[in-house]
Coordinates of C-alpha atoms in Angstrom, one line a residue:
M1 CA -37.3 48.9 -74.2
S2 CA -35.2 51.2 -75.7
Q3 CA -35.2 55.1 -74.9
A4 CA -36.5 56.0 -78.1
T5 CA -39.3 53.6 -77.5
F6 CA -39.9 55.7 -74.0
E7 CA -40.1 59.1 -76.0
L8 CA -42.8 57.7 -77.9
R9 CA -45.2 56.5 -75.0
K10 CA -44.2 59.8 -73.3
G11 CA -47.5 61.2 -73.4
S12 CA -49.8 58.6 -73.1
D13 CA -51.9 57.3 -70.5
K14 CA -48.8 54.4 -70.0
A15 CA -46.6 56.9 -69.3
D16 CA -45.8 55.5 -65.5
Y17 CA -45.2 51.9 -66.9
A18 CA -42.6 53.7 -69.4
V19 CA -40.9 55.7 -66.9
E20 CA -40.7 52.0 -65.0
Q21 CA -39.5 50.4 -67.8
F22 CA -36.8 53.3 -69.0
E23 CA -35.3 53.0 -65.5
V24 CA -34.5 49.3 -65.8
V25 CA -32.9 50.2 -69.5
E26 CA -31.0 52.9 -67.7
S27 CA -30.2 49.9 -64.4
G28 CA -29.0 47.3 -66.8
S29 CA -32.0 45.1 -64.9
R30 CA -35.1 43.9 -66.3
T31 CA -36.4 44.3 -62.6
P32 CA -37.5 47.3 -61.4
D33 CA -35.3 49.7 -59.1
L34 CA -37.4 50.1 -55.7
G35 CA -34.9 52.9 -55.0
F36 CA -32.4 51.5 -52.6
D37 CA -30.1 53.8 -51.0
D38 CA -26.3 53.0 -50.4
K39 CA -27.0 52.5 -46.7
R40 CA -30.2 50.5 -47.2
T41 CA -28.5 48.3 -49.7
A42 CA -25.3 47.5 -46.9
K43 CA -27.3 46.6 -44.4
L44 CA -29.2 44.4 -46.5
V45 CA -26.2 42.7 -47.7
R46 CA -25.0 42.5 -43.9
K47 CA -28.5 40.6 -42.9
I48 CA -27.8 38.1 -45.6
D49 CA -23.9 38.0 -44.7
L50 CA -25.4 37.2 -40.9
V51 CA -27.4 34.3 -42.4
L52 CA -25.4 32.5 -44.9
L53 CA -21.7 33.0 -44.1
P54 CA -21.8 31.6 -40.5
F55 CA -23.1 28.9 -40.9
L56 CA -21.2 28.5 -44.4
A57 CA -18.3 28.7 -42.3
L58 CA -19.1 26.0 -40.2
L59 CA -20.1 23.7 -42.8
Y60 CA -16.1 24.4 -44.5
L61 CA -14.6 23.4 -41.0
L62 CA -16.4 20.6 -40.3
S63 CA -15.0 19.4 -44.0
F64 CA -11.6 20.4 -44.1
L65 CA -11.3 18.7 -40.5
D66 CA -12.5 15.6 -41.3
R67 CA -10.3 15.1 -44.2
T68 CA -7.2 16.5 -42.2
N69 CA -7.7 14.6 -39.3
I70 CA -5.9 11.7 -40.6
G71 CA -2.7 13.7 -39.5
N72 CA -3.4 14.0 -36.1
A73 CA -4.5 10.4 -35.5
R74 CA -1.1 9.8 -37.1
L75 CA 0.0 10.8 -34.2
A76 CA -2.1 9.4 -31.6
G77 CA -1.5 5.7 -33.0
L78 CA -3.2 5.0 -36.2
E79 CA -0.1 3.4 -38.1
A80 CA 0.6 0.9 -34.9
S81 CA -3.1 0.1 -34.5
L82 CA -3.5 -1.1 -38.1
H83 CA 0.0 -2.4 -38.2
M84 CA 1.2 0.2 -40.5
N85 CA 4.7 0.6 -41.6
P86 CA 6.0 4.0 -41.1
K87 CA 9.2 3.4 -42.9
S88 CA 6.3 2.2 -46.4
L89 CA 4.2 4.3 -48.2
E90 CA 1.4 3.3 -46.8
Y91 CA 0.4 6.4 -45.2
N92 CA 0.6 8.5 -47.6
T93 CA -1.8 6.2 -50.1
A94 CA -4.2 6.7 -46.9
L95 CA -4.0 10.3 -48.1
A96 CA -3.4 10.3 -51.9
I97 CA -6.7 8.3 -52.2
F98 CA -9.1 10.8 -51.3
F99 CA -8.0 12.7 -53.7
P100 CA -8.8 11.2 -57.3
F101 CA -12.6 10.5 -55.9
Y102 CA -12.7 14.1 -54.5
V103 CA -11.9 15.5 -58.0
L104 CA -14.1 13.0 -59.5
A105 CA -17.1 14.4 -57.7
E106 CA -16.6 17.9 -57.9
I107 CA -18.6 18.7 -61.9
P108 CA -21.2 16.2 -61.5
S109 CA -21.9 17.6 -57.9
N110 CA -22.3 21.2 -59.3
M111 CA -24.2 19.8 -61.7
M112 CA -26.7 18.1 -59.4
M113 CA -27.0 21.1 -57.2
K114 CA -27.7 23.7 -59.9
K115 CA -30.4 21.1 -61.0
T116 CA -31.8 20.1 -57.6
R117 CA -31.3 22.7 -55.0
P118 CA -28.8 23.5 -52.6
S119 CA -30.8 22.9 -49.6
I120 CA -31.2 19.4 -50.7
W121 CA -28.0 18.6 -51.8
I122 CA -25.6 20.1 -49.7
P123 CA -26.8 18.9 -46.2
S124 CA -27.5 15.0 -48.0
I125 CA -23.2 14.9 -48.9
M126 CA -22.6 16.0 -45.4
V127 CA -24.9 13.4 -44.6
A128 CA -22.9 11.2 -46.8
W129 CA -19.4 12.2 -45.6
A130 CA -20.3 12.2 -41.8
L131 CA -20.8 8.3 -41.9
C132 CA -17.7 7.8 -43.8
C133 CA -15.6 9.9 -41.1
T134 CA -17.3 7.7 -38.2
L135 CA -16.3 4.5 -39.8
M136 CA -12.9 5.4 -40.3
G137 CA -13.0 5.2 -36.3
I138 CA -13.9 1.4 -36.4
V139 CA -12.0 0.0 -39.0
K140 CA -9.6 -3.1 -38.3
S141 CA -7.1 -3.0 -41.5
Y142 CA -5.4 -1.1 -43.3
P143 CA -7.7 -1.6 -46.3
G144 CA -10.4 -0.5 -44.5
L145 CA -8.9 2.3 -44.1
L146 CA -8.1 2.8 -47.7
V147 CA -12.0 2.2 -48.7
C148 CA -13.5 4.8 -46.3
R149 CA -10.6 7.9 -47.2
A150 CA -12.1 6.9 -51.4
A151 CA -15.8 7.1 -50.2
L152 CA -14.6 10.3 -47.9
G153 CA -13.7 11.6 -51.0
I154 CA -16.4 11.1 -53.5
A155 CA -18.8 12.4 -50.1
E156 CA -16.7 15.6 -49.5
G157 CA -16.2 16.0 -53.6
G158 CA -19.1 18.8 -53.9
L159 CA -18.9 21.0 -50.8
F160 CA -16.1 23.6 -51.9
P161 CA -16.9 23.7 -55.4
G162 CA -20.5 24.2 -54.4
V163 CA -20.6 26.6 -51.9
T164 CA -18.6 28.6 -53.8
Y165 CA -20.7 28.5 -56.9
Y166 CA -23.2 29.3 -54.2
I167 CA -21.8 32.3 -53.2
T168 CA -21.9 33.9 -56.7
M169 CA -25.7 33.3 -56.8
W170 CA -26.1 35.6 -53.7
Y171 CA -23.1 38.7 -54.5
R172 CA -22.0 40.3 -56.6
R173 CA -18.9 40.0 -58.7
H174 CA -16.8 42.3 -56.4
E175 CA -19.0 41.4 -53.3
C176 CA -17.9 37.5 -53.5
G177 CA -14.2 37.3 -52.6
F178 CA -14.6 38.5 -49.2
R179 CA -17.5 36.5 -48.5
M180 CA -15.3 33.2 -50.2
A181 CA -12.4 34.7 -47.3
I182 CA -14.5 34.4 -45.1
F183 CA -16.0 30.7 -45.7
F184 CA -12.3 29.6 -46.4
S185 CA -11.1 31.0 -43.1
A186 CA -13.2 28.1 -42.0
A187 CA -10.0 26.2 -43.1
T188 CA -7.5 27.7 -41.3
A189 CA -9.8 27.6 -37.8
A190 CA -10.0 23.6 -38.9
G191 CA -6.5 23.5 -38.5
A192 CA -6.2 25.4 -35.2
F193 CA -9.2 24.1 -33.8
G194 CA -8.2 20.4 -35.4
G195 CA -4.9 20.2 -33.1
L196 CA -6.7 21.6 -30.2
L197 CA -9.7 19.0 -30.1
A198 CA -7.6 16.3 -31.4
R199 CA -4.8 17.2 -27.9
G200 CA -8.0 16.5 -26.3
I201 CA -9.6 13.5 -27.4
N202 CA -6.6 11.6 -27.3
E203 CA -7.0 11.6 -23.8
M204 CA -10.1 9.3 -23.6
S205 CA -7.9 6.6 -25.3
G206 CA -8.7 3.2 -23.7
L207 CA -12.8 4.5 -23.5
G208 CA -14.7 1.7 -24.2
G209 CA -11.9 -0.4 -25.3
M210 CA -10.7 1.9 -28.2
K211 CA -7.7 4.4 -28.9
G212 CA -7.7 8.0 -29.0
W213 CA -7.2 8.2 -32.7
Q214 CA -10.5 6.0 -33.3
W215 CA -12.5 8.6 -31.4
I216 CA -11.1 11.2 -33.1
F217 CA -12.8 10.2 -36.4
I218 CA -16.1 8.9 -34.5
L219 CA -16.7 12.2 -32.4
E220 CA -15.9 14.7 -35.2
G221 CA -18.0 12.2 -37.7
I222 CA -21.2 12.4 -35.4
L223 CA -20.4 16.3 -35.0
T224 CA -20.8 16.4 -38.8
F225 CA -24.1 14.6 -38.7
I226 CA -25.5 16.5 -36.4
V227 CA -24.7 19.8 -38.4
A228 CA -26.3 18.2 -41.2
V229 CA -29.2 17.3 -40.0
V230 CA -29.8 21.1 -39.0
A231 CA -28.5 22.4 -42.4
F232 CA -32.1 20.3 -44.1
F233 CA -34.1 22.9 -42.2
Y234 CA -31.5 25.9 -41.9
M235 CA -29.7 26.3 -45.4
K236 CA -31.7 29.1 -48.2
D237 CA -31.3 28.2 -51.6
Y238 CA -30.9 31.5 -53.5
P239 CA -32.4 35.5 -52.9
G240 CA -35.8 34.7 -54.7
T241 CA -37.0 32.4 -52.8
A242 CA -35.3 33.3 -49.2
K243 CA -37.7 33.1 -46.5
F244 CA -35.4 35.5 -44.3
L245 CA -36.1 37.9 -47.2
T246 CA -39.0 40.4 -47.5
A247 CA -40.8 40.8 -50.8
E248 CA -39.3 43.9 -51.5
E249 CA -35.8 42.8 -50.6
K250 CA -35.7 39.7 -52.8
Q251 CA -36.7 42.2 -55.8
E252 CA -33.8 43.9 -54.9
M253 CA -31.6 41.5 -54.4
T254 CA -32.5 39.9 -58.2
R255 CA -32.1 43.8 -59.5
R256 CA -28.2 44.2 -58.1
L257 CA -27.3 41.0 -59.2
E258 CA -28.9 40.8 -62.9
Q259 CA -27.5 44.2 -63.1
D260 CA -24.1 42.8 -62.2
R261 CA -24.2 40.0 -64.9
S262 CA -25.4 41.9 -67.5
G263 CA -28.2 39.7 -68.2
L264 CA -26.0 37.1 -68.8
A265 CA -27.5 32.9 -69.5
D266 CA -28.8 31.9 -65.7
E267 CA -30.8 29.2 -66.9
F268 CA -29.5 25.6 -67.3
D269 CA -28.2 23.8 -70.2
T270 CA -25.6 21.1 -71.0
K271 CA -24.1 23.6 -73.8
Y272 CA -22.6 26.2 -71.2
F273 CA -20.7 22.6 -69.8
F274 CA -19.1 22.9 -73.1
H275 CA -18.2 26.3 -73.4
A276 CA -16.4 26.0 -69.8
I277 CA -14.5 22.9 -71.4
Q278 CA -13.2 25.1 -74.3
D279 CA -12.1 28.4 -72.6
W280 CA -8.5 28.2 -72.6
K281 CA -8.7 30.6 -69.6
I282 CA -10.1 28.3 -67.2
Y283 CA -7.2 25.9 -68.0
V284 CA -5.0 28.5 -66.9
H285 CA -6.7 28.8 -63.6
M286 CA -6.3 25.3 -63.2
F287 CA -2.3 25.2 -63.5
I288 CA -2.3 28.5 -61.1
T289 CA -4.7 26.4 -58.7
I290 CA -2.5 23.3 -58.5
G291 CA 0.1 25.4 -57.8
I292 CA -1.5 26.4 -54.6
Y293 CA -3.3 23.3 -53.7
T294 CA -0.5 21.2 -53.7
P295 CA 1.1 22.9 -50.8
L296 CA -2.4 23.7 -49.1
Y297 CA -2.6 20.0 -48.6
S298 CA 1.2 19.4 -48.1
F299 CA 1.3 22.2 -44.7
S300 CA -2.2 20.5 -43.6
L301 CA -1.4 17.1 -44.1
F302 CA 1.8 17.2 -42.0
L303 CA 2.0 20.5 -40.4
P304 CA 2.0 18.2 -36.8
T305 CA 4.5 15.8 -38.4
I306 CA 6.9 19.0 -39.7
V307 CA 6.6 20.8 -36.2
K308 CA 7.3 16.9 -34.7
T309 CA 10.5 16.9 -35.9
L310 CA 11.3 20.4 -34.5
G311 CA 11.9 18.7 -31.2
Y312 CA 8.3 18.9 -29.4
T313 CA 6.6 15.9 -28.4
N314 CA 3.5 14.5 -29.8
N315 CA 0.4 15.8 -27.5
T316 CA 3.1 19.7 -27.8
A317 CA 3.2 19.6 -32.0
Q318 CA -0.5 19.3 -31.9
L319 CA -0.3 22.4 -29.7
M320 CA 2.3 24.0 -31.8
S321 CA 0.1 23.3 -34.9
V322 CA -1.9 26.1 -33.9
P323 CA -0.7 29.7 -34.3
P324 CA 0.4 29.3 -38.2
Y325 CA -3.6 28.6 -38.7
V326 CA -4.6 31.3 -36.5
V327 CA -1.7 33.8 -39.0
A328 CA -3.2 32.7 -41.7
C329 CA -7.0 33.2 -41.0
V330 CA -6.1 37.0 -40.3
C331 CA -4.5 36.9 -43.9
C332 CA -7.3 35.4 -45.7
I333 CA -9.6 37.4 -44.4
S334 CA -8.4 40.8 -45.0
G335 CA -6.7 40.1 -48.4
G336 CA -9.9 39.1 -49.2
W337 CA -11.4 42.4 -48.3
F338 CA -9.0 44.5 -49.8
A339 CA -9.1 42.7 -53.0
D340 CA -13.0 43.5 -53.0
K341 CA -12.7 46.6 -52.0
L342 CA -9.9 48.0 -54.5
R343 CA -11.8 45.2 -57.3
T344 CA -8.7 43.1 -58.6
R345 CA -6.8 40.0 -57.7
G346 CA -4.1 39.3 -59.8
I347 CA -1.9 41.2 -57.8
F348 CA -3.0 39.8 -54.2
M349 CA -2.3 36.4 -55.5
I350 CA 0.7 37.3 -56.8
G351 CA 2.1 39.1 -53.5
F352 CA 0.5 36.4 -51.2
T353 CA 2.6 33.8 -53.6
L354 CA 5.4 35.7 -52.7
V355 CA 5.4 35.1 -49.1
A356 CA 4.4 31.5 -49.4
I357 CA 7.9 31.0 -51.5
I358 CA 9.9 32.9 -48.8
G359 CA 8.2 30.6 -46.1
F360 CA 9.2 27.5 -47.7
V361 CA 12.9 28.7 -48.7
M362 CA 13.2 29.5 -44.6
Q363 CA 12.4 26.4 -44.2
L364 CA 14.9 24.8 -46.7
A365 CA 17.7 26.9 -46.1
S366 CA 17.9 26.7 -42.1
D367 CA 18.3 24.3 -39.8
N368 CA 17.3 26.3 -36.6
P369 CA 14.2 25.5 -35.0
H370 CA 12.7 28.7 -34.7
V371 CA 13.7 30.6 -37.9
K372 CA 12.0 26.9 -39.4
Y373 CA 8.5 27.5 -37.5
A374 CA 8.6 30.8 -38.6
G375 CA 9.0 29.2 -41.7
T376 CA 5.7 27.4 -41.2
I377 CA 3.9 30.7 -40.4
F378 CA 5.1 33.0 -43.5
A379 CA 3.9 29.6 -45.6
A380 CA 0.4 29.2 -44.5
C381 CA 0.2 33.1 -44.4
G382 CA 0.9 32.7 -48.2
I383 CA -1.0 29.6 -49.3
Y384 CA -4.5 29.8 -47.2
P385 CA -5.2 33.5 -48.5
N386 CA -4.7 32.0 -52.2
V387 CA -7.1 29.7 -52.4
P388 CA -10.5 32.0 -52.0
Q389 CA -8.8 34.9 -54.3
G390 CA -8.3 32.6 -56.4
V391 CA -11.6 30.7 -57.0
A392 CA -13.0 34.1 -56.4
W393 CA -10.8 35.5 -59.5
N394 CA -11.7 32.7 -62.2
G395 CA -15.2 32.9 -60.8
N396 CA -15.5 37.0 -61.4
N397 CA -14.4 36.1 -65.3
I398 CA -16.8 33.4 -65.9
G399 CA -20.0 34.6 -67.5
G400 CA -23.1 32.6 -67.2
S401 CA -23.8 30.8 -64.0
T402 CA -24.2 27.1 -65.6
K403 CA -20.7 28.5 -67.1
R404 CA -19.6 29.5 -63.8
G405 CA -20.8 26.3 -62.1
V406 CA -18.6 23.9 -64.2
G407 CA -15.8 25.9 -64.7
I408 CA -15.3 27.0 -60.4
A409 CA -15.9 22.5 -60.2
M410 CA -13.1 22.3 -63.0
H411 CA -11.0 24.8 -61.4
V412 CA -11.3 23.4 -57.4
G413 CA -10.8 19.9 -59.1
F414 CA -8.0 20.1 -60.7
G415 CA -6.2 21.8 -57.7
N416 CA -7.2 19.1 -55.4
L417 CA -5.3 16.6 -58.0
G418 CA -2.0 18.5 -55.7
G419 CA -3.1 16.3 -52.8
C420 CA -2.3 13.3 -54.7
V421 CA 1.5 14.7 -54.8
A422 CA 1.0 16.5 -51.3
A423 CA 0.5 13.1 -50.0
F424 CA 4.4 11.5 -51.3
L425 CA 6.2 14.8 -51.1
Y426 CA 7.0 14.3 -47.2
L427 CA 8.3 11.2 -46.7
A428 CA 9.7 9.6 -43.4
K429 CA 12.9 9.1 -44.9
Y430 CA 13.2 12.3 -45.9
S431 CA 12.7 13.5 -42.2
P432 CA 13.7 15.4 -40.2
H433 CA 14.4 18.2 -42.8
F434 CA 12.2 17.2 -45.5
R435 CA 14.8 19.1 -48.2
P436 CA 12.7 17.5 -51.2
G437 CA 9.4 18.7 -50.5
H438 CA 10.4 21.8 -49.4
G439 CA 11.6 22.2 -52.5
A440 CA 9.0 20.6 -54.5
L441 CA 6.5 23.4 -53.4
I442 CA 8.9 26.2 -54.0
G443 CA 8.5 25.0 -57.6
F444 CA 5.1 24.1 -57.5
L445 CA 4.3 28.0 -56.1
S446 CA 6.8 29.5 -58.7
M447 CA 5.0 27.7 -61.7
S448 CA 1.9 29.5 -59.9
M449 CA 3.1 32.6 -59.8
I450 CA 4.6 33.4 -63.3
L451 CA 1.0 32.4 -64.5
Q452 CA -0.7 34.4 -62.3
V453 CA 1.2 37.4 -64.1
C454 CA 0.6 36.1 -67.2
M455 CA -3.2 35.9 -66.4
T456 CA -2.9 39.7 -65.0
L457 CA -1.5 41.2 -68.0
Y458 CA -3.8 39.0 -70.4
L459 CA -6.8 40.3 -68.6
R460 CA -5.6 43.5 -68.5
R461 CA -4.4 44.2 -72.3
E462 CA -8.2 42.7 -73.3
N463 CA -10.1 44.9 -71.3
K464 CA -8.0 47.9 -72.9
R465 CA -9.0 45.9 -75.9
R466 CA -12.8 45.8 -75.6
D467 CA -12.7 49.5 -74.5
A468 CA -11.4 50.6 -77.5
A469 CA -13.0 48.6 -79.9
Y470 CA -16.8 48.7 -78.1
K471 CA -19.1 51.1 -76.0
A472 CA -18.7 51.6 -72.7
P473 CA -20.8 48.8 -70.8
E474 CA -23.0 50.9 -69.0
S475 CA -23.8 52.3 -72.5
Y476 CA -25.3 48.5 -73.6
T477 CA -29.2 48.4 -73.3
I478 CA -31.0 45.7 -72.5
E479 CA -31.9 44.5 -75.6
E480 CA -28.2 44.5 -76.9
K481 CA -27.5 42.7 -73.7
Y482 CA -30.1 40.3 -74.5
A483 CA -28.6 39.2 -77.9
E484 CA -25.3 38.4 -76.2
R485 CA -27.3 36.8 -73.6
E486 CA -25.1 33.5 -74.3
A487 CA -22.1 35.0 -74.9
G488 CA -20.8 34.6 -71.5
D489 CA -17.4 36.4 -71.0
N490 CA -17.4 36.7 -74.5
A491 CA -19.7 39.2 -74.9
T492 CA -18.9 42.6 -76.2
F493 CA -19.9 44.4 -72.9
F494 CA -18.4 41.9 -70.6
R495 CA -15.2 43.3 -68.5
Y496 CA -12.5 40.8 -66.9
T497 CA -11.8 41.2 -63.2
V498 CA -8.2 42.2 -63.2

């Protein structure tokens, strides 16, 4: 209803209804404004944070732990037990086979979650990957390990893109980055926790006739299974159906999300899948992402091995892999908070990428073990924060929920192909300096940074063009926005996050 319609009805016995509708237009939402002030809204958002974020972070901690614990298992005797040649590419192949299957699962998984419900879909894939992880502990041959790693990739493929998409369905655009950073910080916690856990579990070697590496897979898989069962009962779907919210809180959450999305299409339709695969900006983000994820997986899979070459024993190397993850966790969360606060992401990604490049240059240029170890800390501080930053940046700039779900899956899926590359960068024959690996990652990070700069400049220019060509977004009526609801981020009232 337009402002003119409100004036015509102002004197009627339906004046109260008209005032309500006028407020709806002014707020940019079809759901009436219940008068939540900033303090009350902040309290509501904190309530949602406390219910959602700790559990989501736990899910990703388990996911990252279960996919990267093979690095710890290697130090606990995996290769010797399965008669793998440590000088061959067998271990690297076992790492790499996970990622193609992981990537193939991502887009279908996000579409299935949209089609079904998060509270059913996410716990279901958790049960699947818990079984795969546990079974890796009882494999007797190298081919068996490959089969389990491939199956683990299929099972885990839906979690990260699924949860990042899920977060966008609960929070406004400039609230997502910090929440995604908290969620992804679980990966840094997994790195730290994984080293400590592996060190402890390895002491069980010989118990029940099994090696330490077998217990690492079995116990971590069982832990995931227990949490998956809890998830079936604990996970919430969307704000409108959340039982922990009052009716008034549900209505307010719906209103503020509608206002933030500017009334863009929210329903499931396959045409939005094609909108996503035709958007060139998503492809740029895909290459930005592979430039981040390749170092990410190289770091997480090979850090224990790299630290061992600095002169530490196997058990000490497990423990020395913890500090870089702790510092990265702090950078990840603080970077997400500041980016949301300032409502910008590109400049943060550029800065963090520079820090990562410095870290790998330190490892490449120096033979001093203290400098090289410091380099691992710089690398972690630059790589890990950019994962949630990148997903939030891409997600913020995709209009419409189905297109956003597909776009995030494309982004994360292509980035995860970097894991295939990462698996072959740190070969045993290049030990202890690993110069080809460090040099390749500097190249990936440099490519990513150049694209980040280009995307930042483009989005800034495009926003200025739309500001000059069209009226301010807040000046559009609901009818005008509704007319462009299927245009997504091409709608004339849409403005990009730079």
